[in-house]
mmCIF file of C-alpha atoms and ligand atoms in Angstrom:
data_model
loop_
_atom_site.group_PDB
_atom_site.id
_atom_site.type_symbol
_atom_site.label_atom_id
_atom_site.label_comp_id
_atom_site.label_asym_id
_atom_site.label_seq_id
_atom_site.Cartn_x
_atom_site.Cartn_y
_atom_site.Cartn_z
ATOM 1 C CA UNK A 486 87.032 82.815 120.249
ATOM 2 C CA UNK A 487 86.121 82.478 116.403
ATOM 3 C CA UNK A 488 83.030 83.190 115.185
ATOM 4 C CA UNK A 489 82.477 79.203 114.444
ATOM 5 C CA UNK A 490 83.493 78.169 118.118
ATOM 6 C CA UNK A 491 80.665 80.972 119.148
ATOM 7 C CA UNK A 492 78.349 79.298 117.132
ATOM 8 C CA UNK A 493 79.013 75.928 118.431
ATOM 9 C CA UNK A 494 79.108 76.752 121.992
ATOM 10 C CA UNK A 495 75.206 78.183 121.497
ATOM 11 C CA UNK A 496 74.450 74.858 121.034
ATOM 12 C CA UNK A 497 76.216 73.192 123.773
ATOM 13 C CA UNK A 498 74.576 71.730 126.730
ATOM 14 C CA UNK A 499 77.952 71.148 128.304
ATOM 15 C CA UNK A 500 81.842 71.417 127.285
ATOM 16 C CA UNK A 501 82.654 69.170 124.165
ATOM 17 C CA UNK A 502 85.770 67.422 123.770
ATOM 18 C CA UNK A 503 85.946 67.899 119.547
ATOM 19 C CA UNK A 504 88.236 64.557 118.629
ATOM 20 C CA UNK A 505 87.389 64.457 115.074
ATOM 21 C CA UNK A 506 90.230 65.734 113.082
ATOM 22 C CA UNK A 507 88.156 67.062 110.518
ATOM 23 C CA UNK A 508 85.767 68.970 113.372
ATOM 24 C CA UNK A 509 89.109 70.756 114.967
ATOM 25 C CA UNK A 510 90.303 71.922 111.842
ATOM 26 C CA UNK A 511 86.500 73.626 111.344
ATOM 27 C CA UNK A 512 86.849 75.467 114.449
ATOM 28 C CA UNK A 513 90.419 75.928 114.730
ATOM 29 C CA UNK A 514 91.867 75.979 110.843
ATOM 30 C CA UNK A 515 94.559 73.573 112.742
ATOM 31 C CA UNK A 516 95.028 70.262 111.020
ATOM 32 C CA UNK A 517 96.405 67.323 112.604
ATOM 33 C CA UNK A 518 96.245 63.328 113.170
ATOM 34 C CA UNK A 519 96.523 64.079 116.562
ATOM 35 C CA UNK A 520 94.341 66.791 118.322
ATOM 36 C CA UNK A 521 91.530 67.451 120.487
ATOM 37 C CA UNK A 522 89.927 70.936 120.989
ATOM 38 C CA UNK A 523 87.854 71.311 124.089
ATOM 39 C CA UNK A 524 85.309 74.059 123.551
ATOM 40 C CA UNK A 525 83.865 75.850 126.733
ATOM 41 C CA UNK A 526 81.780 78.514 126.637
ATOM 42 C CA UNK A 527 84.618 81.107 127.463
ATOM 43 C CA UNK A 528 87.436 79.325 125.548
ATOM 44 C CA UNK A 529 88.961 77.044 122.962
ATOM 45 C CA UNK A 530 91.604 74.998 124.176
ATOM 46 C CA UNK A 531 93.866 73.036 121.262
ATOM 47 C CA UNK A 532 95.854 70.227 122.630
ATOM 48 C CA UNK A 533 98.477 68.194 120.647
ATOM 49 C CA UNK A 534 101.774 66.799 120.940
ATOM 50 C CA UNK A 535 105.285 68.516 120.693
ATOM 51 C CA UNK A 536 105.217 67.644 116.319
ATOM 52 C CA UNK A 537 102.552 70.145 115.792
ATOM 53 C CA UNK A 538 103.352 72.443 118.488
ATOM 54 C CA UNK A 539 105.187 74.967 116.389
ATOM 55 C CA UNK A 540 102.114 75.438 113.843
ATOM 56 C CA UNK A 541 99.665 74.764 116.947
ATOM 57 C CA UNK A 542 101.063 78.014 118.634
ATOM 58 C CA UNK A 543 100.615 80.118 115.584
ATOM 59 C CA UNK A 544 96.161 79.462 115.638
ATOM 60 C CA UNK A 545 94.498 82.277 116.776
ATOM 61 C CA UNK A 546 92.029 82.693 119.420
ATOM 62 C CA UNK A 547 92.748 79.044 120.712
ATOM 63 C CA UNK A 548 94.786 78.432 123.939
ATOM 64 C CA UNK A 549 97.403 75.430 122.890
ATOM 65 C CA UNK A 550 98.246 73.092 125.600
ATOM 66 C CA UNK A 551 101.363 70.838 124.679
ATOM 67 C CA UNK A 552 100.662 67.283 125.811
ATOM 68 C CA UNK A 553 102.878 63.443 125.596
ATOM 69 C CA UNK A 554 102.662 62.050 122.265
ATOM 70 C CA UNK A 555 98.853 60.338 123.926
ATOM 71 C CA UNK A 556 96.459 63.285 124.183
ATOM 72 C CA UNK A 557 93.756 61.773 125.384
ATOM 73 C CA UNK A 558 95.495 60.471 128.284
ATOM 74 C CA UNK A 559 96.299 64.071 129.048
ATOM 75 C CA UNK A 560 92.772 65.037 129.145
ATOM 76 C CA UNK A 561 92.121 61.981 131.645
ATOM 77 C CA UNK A 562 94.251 63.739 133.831
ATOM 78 C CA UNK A 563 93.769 66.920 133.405
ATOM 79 C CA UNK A 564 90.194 67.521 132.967
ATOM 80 C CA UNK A 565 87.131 67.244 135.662
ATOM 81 C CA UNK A 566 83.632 67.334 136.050
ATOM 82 C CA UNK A 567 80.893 66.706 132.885
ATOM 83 C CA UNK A 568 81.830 66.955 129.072
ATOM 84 C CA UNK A 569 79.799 66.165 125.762
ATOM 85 C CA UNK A 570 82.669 63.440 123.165
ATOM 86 C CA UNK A 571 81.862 62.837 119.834
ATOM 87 C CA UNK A 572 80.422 59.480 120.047
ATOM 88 C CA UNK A 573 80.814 59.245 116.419
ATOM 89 C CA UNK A 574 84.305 59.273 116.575
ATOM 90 C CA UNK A 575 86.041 58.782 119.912
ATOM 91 C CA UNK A 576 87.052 55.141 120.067
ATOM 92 C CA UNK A 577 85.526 52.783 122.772
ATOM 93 C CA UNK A 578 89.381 52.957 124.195
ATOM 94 C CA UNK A 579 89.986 56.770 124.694
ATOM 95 C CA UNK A 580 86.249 56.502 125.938
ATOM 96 C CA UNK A 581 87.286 54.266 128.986
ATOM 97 C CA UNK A 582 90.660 56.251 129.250
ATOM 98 C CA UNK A 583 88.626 59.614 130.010
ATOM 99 C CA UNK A 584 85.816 57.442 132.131
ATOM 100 C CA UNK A 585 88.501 55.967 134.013
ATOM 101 C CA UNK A 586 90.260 59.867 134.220
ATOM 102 C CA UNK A 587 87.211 60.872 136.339
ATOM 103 C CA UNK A 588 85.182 62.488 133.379
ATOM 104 C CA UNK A 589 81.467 62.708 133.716
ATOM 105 C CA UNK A 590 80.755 61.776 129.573
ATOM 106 C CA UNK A 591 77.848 62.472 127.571
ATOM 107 C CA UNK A 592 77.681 61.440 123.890
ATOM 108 C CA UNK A 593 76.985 63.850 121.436
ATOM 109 C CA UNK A 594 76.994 63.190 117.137
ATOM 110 C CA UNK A 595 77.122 65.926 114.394
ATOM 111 C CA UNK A 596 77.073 69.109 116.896
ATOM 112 C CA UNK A 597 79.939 70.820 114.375
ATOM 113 C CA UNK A 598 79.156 68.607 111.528
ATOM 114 C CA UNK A 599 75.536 70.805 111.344
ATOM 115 C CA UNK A 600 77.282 73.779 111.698
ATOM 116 C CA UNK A 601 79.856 72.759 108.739
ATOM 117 C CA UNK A 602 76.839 71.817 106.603
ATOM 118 C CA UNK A 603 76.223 75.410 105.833
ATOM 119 C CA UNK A 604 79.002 77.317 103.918
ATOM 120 C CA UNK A 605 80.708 81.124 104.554
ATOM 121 C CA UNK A 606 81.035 82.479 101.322
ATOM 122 C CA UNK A 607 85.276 81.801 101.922
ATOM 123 C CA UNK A 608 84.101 78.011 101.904
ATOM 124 C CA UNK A 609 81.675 78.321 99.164
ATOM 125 C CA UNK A 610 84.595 80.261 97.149
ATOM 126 C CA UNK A 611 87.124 77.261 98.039
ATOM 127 C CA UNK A 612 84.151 74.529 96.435
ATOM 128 C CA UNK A 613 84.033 76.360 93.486
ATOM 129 C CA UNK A 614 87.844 76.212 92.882
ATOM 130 C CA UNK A 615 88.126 72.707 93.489
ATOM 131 C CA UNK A 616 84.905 72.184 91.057
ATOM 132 C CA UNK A 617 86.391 74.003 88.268
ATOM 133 C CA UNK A 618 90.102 72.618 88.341
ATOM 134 C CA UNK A 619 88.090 69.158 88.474
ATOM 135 C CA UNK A 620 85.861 70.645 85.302
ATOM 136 C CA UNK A 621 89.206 70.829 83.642
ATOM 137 C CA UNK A 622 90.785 67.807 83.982
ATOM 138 C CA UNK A 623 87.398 66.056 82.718
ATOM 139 C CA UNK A 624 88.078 68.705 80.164
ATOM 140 C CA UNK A 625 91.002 67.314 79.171
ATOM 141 C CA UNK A 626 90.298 63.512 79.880
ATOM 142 C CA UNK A 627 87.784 63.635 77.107
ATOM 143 C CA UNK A 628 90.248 64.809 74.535
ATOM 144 C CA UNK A 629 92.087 61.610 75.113
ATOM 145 C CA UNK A 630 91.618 58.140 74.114
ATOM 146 C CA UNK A 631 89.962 55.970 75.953
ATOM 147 C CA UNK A 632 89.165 52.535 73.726
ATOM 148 C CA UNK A 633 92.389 50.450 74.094
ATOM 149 C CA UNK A 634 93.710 51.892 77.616
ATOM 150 C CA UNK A 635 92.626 49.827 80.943
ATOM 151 C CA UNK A 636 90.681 51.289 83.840
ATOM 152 C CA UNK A 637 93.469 51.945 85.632
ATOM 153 C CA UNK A 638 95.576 53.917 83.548
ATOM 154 C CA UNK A 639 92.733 56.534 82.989
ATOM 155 C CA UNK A 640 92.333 56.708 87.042
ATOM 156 C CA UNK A 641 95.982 57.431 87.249
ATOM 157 C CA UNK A 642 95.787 60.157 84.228
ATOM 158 C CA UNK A 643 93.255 61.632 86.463
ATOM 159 C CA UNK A 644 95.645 61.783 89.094
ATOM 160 C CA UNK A 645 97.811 63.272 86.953
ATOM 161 C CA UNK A 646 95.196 65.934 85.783
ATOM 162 C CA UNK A 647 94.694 67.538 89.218
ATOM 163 C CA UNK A 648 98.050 67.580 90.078
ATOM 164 C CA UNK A 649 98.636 69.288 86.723
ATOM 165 C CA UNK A 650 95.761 71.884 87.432
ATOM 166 C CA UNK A 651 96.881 72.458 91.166
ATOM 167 C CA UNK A 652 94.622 70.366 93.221
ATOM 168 C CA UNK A 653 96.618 69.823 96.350
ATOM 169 C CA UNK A 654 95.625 66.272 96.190
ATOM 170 C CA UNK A 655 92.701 63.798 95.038
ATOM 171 C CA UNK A 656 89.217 63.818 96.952
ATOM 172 C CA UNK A 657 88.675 59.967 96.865
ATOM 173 C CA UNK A 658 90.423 57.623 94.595
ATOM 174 C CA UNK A 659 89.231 58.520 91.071
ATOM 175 C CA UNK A 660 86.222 55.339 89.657
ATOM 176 C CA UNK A 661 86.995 54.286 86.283
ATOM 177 C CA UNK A 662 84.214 51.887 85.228
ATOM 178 C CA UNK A 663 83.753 50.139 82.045
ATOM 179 C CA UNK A 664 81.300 48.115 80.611
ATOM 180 C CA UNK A 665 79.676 45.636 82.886
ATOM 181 C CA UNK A 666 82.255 47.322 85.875
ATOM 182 C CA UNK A 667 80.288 50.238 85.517
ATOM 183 C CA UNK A 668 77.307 48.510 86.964
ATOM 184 C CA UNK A 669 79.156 48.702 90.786
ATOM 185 C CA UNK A 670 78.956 52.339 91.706
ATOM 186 C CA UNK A 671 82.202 51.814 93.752
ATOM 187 C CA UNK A 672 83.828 50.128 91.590
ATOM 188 C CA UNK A 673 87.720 49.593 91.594
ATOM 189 C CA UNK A 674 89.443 51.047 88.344
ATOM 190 C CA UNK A 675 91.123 47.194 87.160
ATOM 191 C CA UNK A 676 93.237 45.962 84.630
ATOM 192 C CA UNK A 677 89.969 45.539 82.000
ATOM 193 C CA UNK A 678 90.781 47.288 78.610
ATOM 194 C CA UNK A 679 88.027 49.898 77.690
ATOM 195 C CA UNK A 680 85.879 48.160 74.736
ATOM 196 C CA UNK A 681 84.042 50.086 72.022
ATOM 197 C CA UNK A 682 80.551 50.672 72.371
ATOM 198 C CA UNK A 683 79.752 50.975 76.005
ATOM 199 C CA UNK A 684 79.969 53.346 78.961
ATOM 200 C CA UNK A 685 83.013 55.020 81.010
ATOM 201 C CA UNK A 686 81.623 56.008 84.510
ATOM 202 C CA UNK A 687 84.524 58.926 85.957
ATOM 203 C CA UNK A 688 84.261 59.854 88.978
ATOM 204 C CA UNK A 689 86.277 62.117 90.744
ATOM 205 C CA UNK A 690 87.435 65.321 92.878
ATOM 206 C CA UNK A 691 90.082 67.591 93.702
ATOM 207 C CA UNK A 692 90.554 68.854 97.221
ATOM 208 C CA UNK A 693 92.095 72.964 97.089
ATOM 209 C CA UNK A 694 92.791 74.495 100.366
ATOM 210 C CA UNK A 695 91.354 72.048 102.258
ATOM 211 C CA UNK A 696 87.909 71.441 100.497
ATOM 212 C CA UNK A 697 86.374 68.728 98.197
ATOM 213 C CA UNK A 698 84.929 68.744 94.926
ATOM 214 C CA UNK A 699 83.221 65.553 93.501
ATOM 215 C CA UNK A 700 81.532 65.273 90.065
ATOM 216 C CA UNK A 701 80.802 62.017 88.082
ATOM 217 C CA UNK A 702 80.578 61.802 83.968
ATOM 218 C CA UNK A 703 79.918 59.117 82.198
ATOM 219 C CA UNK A 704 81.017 58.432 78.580
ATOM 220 C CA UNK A 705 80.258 56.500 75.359
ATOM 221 C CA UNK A 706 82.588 54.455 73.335
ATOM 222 C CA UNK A 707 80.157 54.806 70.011
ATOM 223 C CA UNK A 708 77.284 53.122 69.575
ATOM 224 C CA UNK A 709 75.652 52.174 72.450
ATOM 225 C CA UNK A 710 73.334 49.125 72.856
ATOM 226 C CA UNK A 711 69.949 50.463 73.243
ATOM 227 C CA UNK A 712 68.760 50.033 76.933
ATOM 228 C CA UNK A 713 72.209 51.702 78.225
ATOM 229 C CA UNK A 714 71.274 54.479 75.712
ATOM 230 C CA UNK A 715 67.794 54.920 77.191
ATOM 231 C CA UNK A 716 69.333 54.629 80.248
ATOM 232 C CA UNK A 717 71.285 57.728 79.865
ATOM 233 C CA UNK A 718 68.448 59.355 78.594
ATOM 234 C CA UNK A 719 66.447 58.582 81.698
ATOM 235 C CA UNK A 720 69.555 59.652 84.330
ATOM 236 C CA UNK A 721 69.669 62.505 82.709
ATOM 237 C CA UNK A 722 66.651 63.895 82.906
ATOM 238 C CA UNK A 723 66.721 62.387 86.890
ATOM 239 C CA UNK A 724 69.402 64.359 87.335
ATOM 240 C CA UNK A 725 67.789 67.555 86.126
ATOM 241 C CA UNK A 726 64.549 66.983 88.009
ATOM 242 C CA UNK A 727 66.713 66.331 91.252
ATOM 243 C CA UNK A 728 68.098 69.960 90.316
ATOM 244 C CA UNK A 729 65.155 71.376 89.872
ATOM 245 C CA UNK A 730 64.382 69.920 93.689
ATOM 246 C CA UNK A 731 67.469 70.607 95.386
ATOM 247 C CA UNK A 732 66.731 73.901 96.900
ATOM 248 C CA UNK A 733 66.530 75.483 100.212
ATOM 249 C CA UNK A 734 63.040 74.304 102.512
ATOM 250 C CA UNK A 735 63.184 71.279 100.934
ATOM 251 C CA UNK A 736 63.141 67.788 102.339
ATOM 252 C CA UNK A 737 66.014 66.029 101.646
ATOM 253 C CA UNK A 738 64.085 63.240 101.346
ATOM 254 C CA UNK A 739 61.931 65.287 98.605
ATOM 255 C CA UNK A 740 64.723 66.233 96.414
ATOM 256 C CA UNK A 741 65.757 62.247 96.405
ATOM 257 C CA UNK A 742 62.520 61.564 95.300
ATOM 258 C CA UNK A 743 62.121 63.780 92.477
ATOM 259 C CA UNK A 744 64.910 62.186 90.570
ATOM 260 C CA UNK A 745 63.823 58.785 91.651
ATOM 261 C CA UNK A 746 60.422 59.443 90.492
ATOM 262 C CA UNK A 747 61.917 59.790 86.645
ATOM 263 C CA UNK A 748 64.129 56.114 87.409
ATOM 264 C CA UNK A 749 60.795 54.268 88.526
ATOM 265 C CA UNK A 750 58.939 55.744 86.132
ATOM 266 C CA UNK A 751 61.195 54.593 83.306
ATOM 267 C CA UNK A 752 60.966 50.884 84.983
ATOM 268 C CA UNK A 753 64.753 51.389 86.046
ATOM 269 C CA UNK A 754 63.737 51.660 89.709
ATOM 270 C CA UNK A 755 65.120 48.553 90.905
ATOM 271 C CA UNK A 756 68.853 49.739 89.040
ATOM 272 C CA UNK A 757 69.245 52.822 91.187
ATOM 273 C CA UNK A 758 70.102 51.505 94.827
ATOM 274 C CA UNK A 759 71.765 54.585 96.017
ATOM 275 C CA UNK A 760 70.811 57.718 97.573
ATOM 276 C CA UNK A 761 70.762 61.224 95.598
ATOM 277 C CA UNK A 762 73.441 62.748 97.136
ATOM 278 C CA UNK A 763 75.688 64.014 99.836
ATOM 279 C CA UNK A 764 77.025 66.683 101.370
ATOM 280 C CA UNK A 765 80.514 68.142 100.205
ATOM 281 C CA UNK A 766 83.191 70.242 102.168
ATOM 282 C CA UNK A 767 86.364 69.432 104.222
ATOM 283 C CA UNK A 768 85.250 66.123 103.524
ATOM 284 C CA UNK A 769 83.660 64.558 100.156
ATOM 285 C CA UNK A 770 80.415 63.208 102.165
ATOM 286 C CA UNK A 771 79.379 64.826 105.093
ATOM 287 C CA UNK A 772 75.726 66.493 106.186
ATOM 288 C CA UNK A 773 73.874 66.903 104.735
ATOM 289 C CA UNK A 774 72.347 63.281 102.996
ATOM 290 C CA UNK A 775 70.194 63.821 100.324
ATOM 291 C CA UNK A 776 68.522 60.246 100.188
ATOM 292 C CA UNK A 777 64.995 58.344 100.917
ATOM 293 C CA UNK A 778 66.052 57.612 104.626
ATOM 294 C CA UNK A 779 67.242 61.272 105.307
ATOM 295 C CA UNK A 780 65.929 63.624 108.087
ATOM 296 C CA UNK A 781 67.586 66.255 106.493
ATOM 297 C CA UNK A 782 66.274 69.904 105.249
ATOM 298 C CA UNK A 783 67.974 71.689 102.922
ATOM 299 C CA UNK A 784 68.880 75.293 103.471
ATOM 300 C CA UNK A 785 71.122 77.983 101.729
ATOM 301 C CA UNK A 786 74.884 77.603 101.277
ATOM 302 C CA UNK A 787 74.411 73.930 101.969
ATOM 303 C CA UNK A 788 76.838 72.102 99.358
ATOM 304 C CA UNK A 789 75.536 68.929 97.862
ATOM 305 C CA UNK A 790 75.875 66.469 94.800
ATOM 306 C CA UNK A 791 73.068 65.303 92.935
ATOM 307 C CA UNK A 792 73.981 62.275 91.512
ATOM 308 C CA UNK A 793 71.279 59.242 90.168
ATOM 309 C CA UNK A 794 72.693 56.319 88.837
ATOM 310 C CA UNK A 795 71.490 53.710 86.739
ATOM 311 C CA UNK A 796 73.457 50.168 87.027
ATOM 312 C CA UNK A 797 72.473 47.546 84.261
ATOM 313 C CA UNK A 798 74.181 44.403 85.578
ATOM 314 C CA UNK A 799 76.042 42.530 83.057
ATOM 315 C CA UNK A 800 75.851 45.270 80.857
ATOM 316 C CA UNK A 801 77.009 48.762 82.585
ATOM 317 C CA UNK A 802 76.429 51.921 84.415
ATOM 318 C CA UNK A 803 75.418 55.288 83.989
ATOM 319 C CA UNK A 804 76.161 58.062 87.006
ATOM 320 C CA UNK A 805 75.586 61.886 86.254
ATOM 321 C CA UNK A 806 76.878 63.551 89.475
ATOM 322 C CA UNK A 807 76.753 67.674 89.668
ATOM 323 C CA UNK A 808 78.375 69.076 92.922
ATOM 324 C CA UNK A 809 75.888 72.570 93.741
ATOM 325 C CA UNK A 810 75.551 75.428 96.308
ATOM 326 C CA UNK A 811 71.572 75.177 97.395
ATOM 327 C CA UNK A 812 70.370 78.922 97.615
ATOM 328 C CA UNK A 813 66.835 80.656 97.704
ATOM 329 C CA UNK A 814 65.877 79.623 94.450
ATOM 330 C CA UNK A 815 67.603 77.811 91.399
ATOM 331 C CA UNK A 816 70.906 75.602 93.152
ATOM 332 C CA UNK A 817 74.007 77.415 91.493
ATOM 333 C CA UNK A 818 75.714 74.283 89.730
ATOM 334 C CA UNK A 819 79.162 74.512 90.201
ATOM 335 C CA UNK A 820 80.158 71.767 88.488
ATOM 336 C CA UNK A 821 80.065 73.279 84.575
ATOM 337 C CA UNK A 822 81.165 69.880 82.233
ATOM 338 C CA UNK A 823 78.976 69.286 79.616
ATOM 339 C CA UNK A 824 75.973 66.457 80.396
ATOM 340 C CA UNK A 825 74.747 65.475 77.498
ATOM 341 C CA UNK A 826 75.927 61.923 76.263
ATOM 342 C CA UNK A 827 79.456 62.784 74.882
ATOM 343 C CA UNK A 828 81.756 59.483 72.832
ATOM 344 C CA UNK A 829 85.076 59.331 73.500
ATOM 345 C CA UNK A 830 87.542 57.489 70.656
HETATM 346 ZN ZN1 LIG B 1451 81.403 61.272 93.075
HETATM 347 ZN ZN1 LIG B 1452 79.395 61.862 95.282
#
């Protein structure tokens, strides 16, 4: 058993049945569509069907059980007596499958997502490729022109970028937000031609062996009218006050406030509906949640974003997102683009 399957099975109260695909490749480095580890205190047992039995064979310190293409089904027959399920991810079907099976079933949420909240220096090394190929291609984003070209071609160039730098693949789909777009923090990169004199929101991550990056710029095209100006201003210095915050022993909840503090204070309060930030790894959000509703502490090698946004509507956005390890003292900011307002042509 792996030193992460040790750890988890200190915290078990009874056998888990580890469903989420995400979860299994934590414990096990195996990834799959189709897989469910079952951790006991003396073993890890990997079950999938005959496609992934070649690579499932190869994991160490696992024992792989081939199963029919249905793998849950195979644990409904195979297993007995009382087992913890992710209740965050099994589906209300396989739930009745293994009920039906004979399984006594307890429900149990974010038992392995706590544990992949805090980095090994292997993970931590893995973030801080993915940051700085993402670094680049902002990098070399800027250097283009933007005034002229739509949303949607600058998303794709993006896409182009990592592939370029040697991301394996994108994080999320890449936000390309212009002018009065910019004001959706999700917004969908359209057919709208970039204007002069308003604000770009990027945002966007590569993934590199396995592990996200995420980091959000936003741009000027020249002269800005004067409340998105301010508002830049103001997100900025948010930003660097949720920094200042973001380290280990805080509250979560703390941290979010800091920044939010410098929005409200500025009278932009009601313009930044999101919280601060989220945790980063195998996937782009996971534990922990940096936000006014989180429970969360933050401790050492936990990987977060700080990112306040301020969204003007019928006018634009402004999002300054930093991805950073949270150690003893000062975060280390692994995201290393430049902040300060920067016009594109
Ligand atoms: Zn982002
Ligand atoms: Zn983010």
């Amino acid at each position: 058993m792996n030193a992460r399957a040790e750890k988890l099975v200190e915290k078990l109260e009874e056998p888990l049945i580890v469903t989420t695909p995400a979860n299994v490749r934590y414990l096990t480095g195996f990834v799959s569509s189709n897989v469910s580890a079952v951790v006991e205190p003396e073993r890890v047992r990997l079950f999938t069907d005959f496609r992934y039995a070649g690579a499932a064979r190869a994991v160490p310190d696992v024992e792989f059980v081939e199963t029919r293409r249905e793998t849950i089904a195979h644990l409904a027959e195979s297993l007995s007596g009382k087992f913890g399920f992710e209740s965050t991810h099994l589906t209300y079907r396989a739930y009745e499958e293994l009920r039906d099976g004979g399984l006594e079933l307890v429900p149990r949420a974010g038992l392995v997502e706590s544990l992949r909240a805090v980095k090994d220096e292997d993970e931590l090394e893995k973030i801080r490729r993915a940051a700085a190929i993402t670094d680049r291609a902002y990098e070399r984003i800027a250097e283009e022109r933007f005034v002229g070209r739509t949303e949607r071609e600058l998303a794709w160039r993006m896409t182009e970028l990592f592939h370029e730098l040697g991301a394996d693949e994108e994080a999320f789909d890449t936000i390309v937000a212009a002018g009065a777009n910019g004001a959706r923090p999700h917004a969908d990169p359209g057919d709208r031609v970039i204007e002069r004199g308003t604000t770009i929101v990027v945002d966007a991550g590569a993934v590199l062996d396995g592990y996200c990056s995420d980091c959000t710029r936003t741009f000027a095209t020249g002269e800005l009218p004067d409340e998105l100006r301010r508002a830049y201003d103001v997100c900025l210095e948010a930003q660097l006050k949720g920094l200042e915050a973001a380290r280990s022993g805080a509250e979560a909840k703390q941290t979010d406030a800091a920044a939010r503090e410098v929005i409200e204070e500025a009278g932009f309060g009601q313009n930044f509906g999101h919280g601060l930030g989220h945790g980063v790894g195998i996937d782009v959000h996971e534990a922990p949640h940096v936000a006014s509703t989180s429970t969360d502490s933050l401790v050492a090698n936990n990987v977060v974003t700080i990112e306040p946004g301020i969204y003007l509507e019928g006018t634009g956005g402004i999002r300054i997102e930093d991805l950073v390890i949270i150690t003893n003292g000062e975060p280390e900011v692994v995201s290393s683009f430049a902040k300060e307002l920067m016009t594109v042509s």
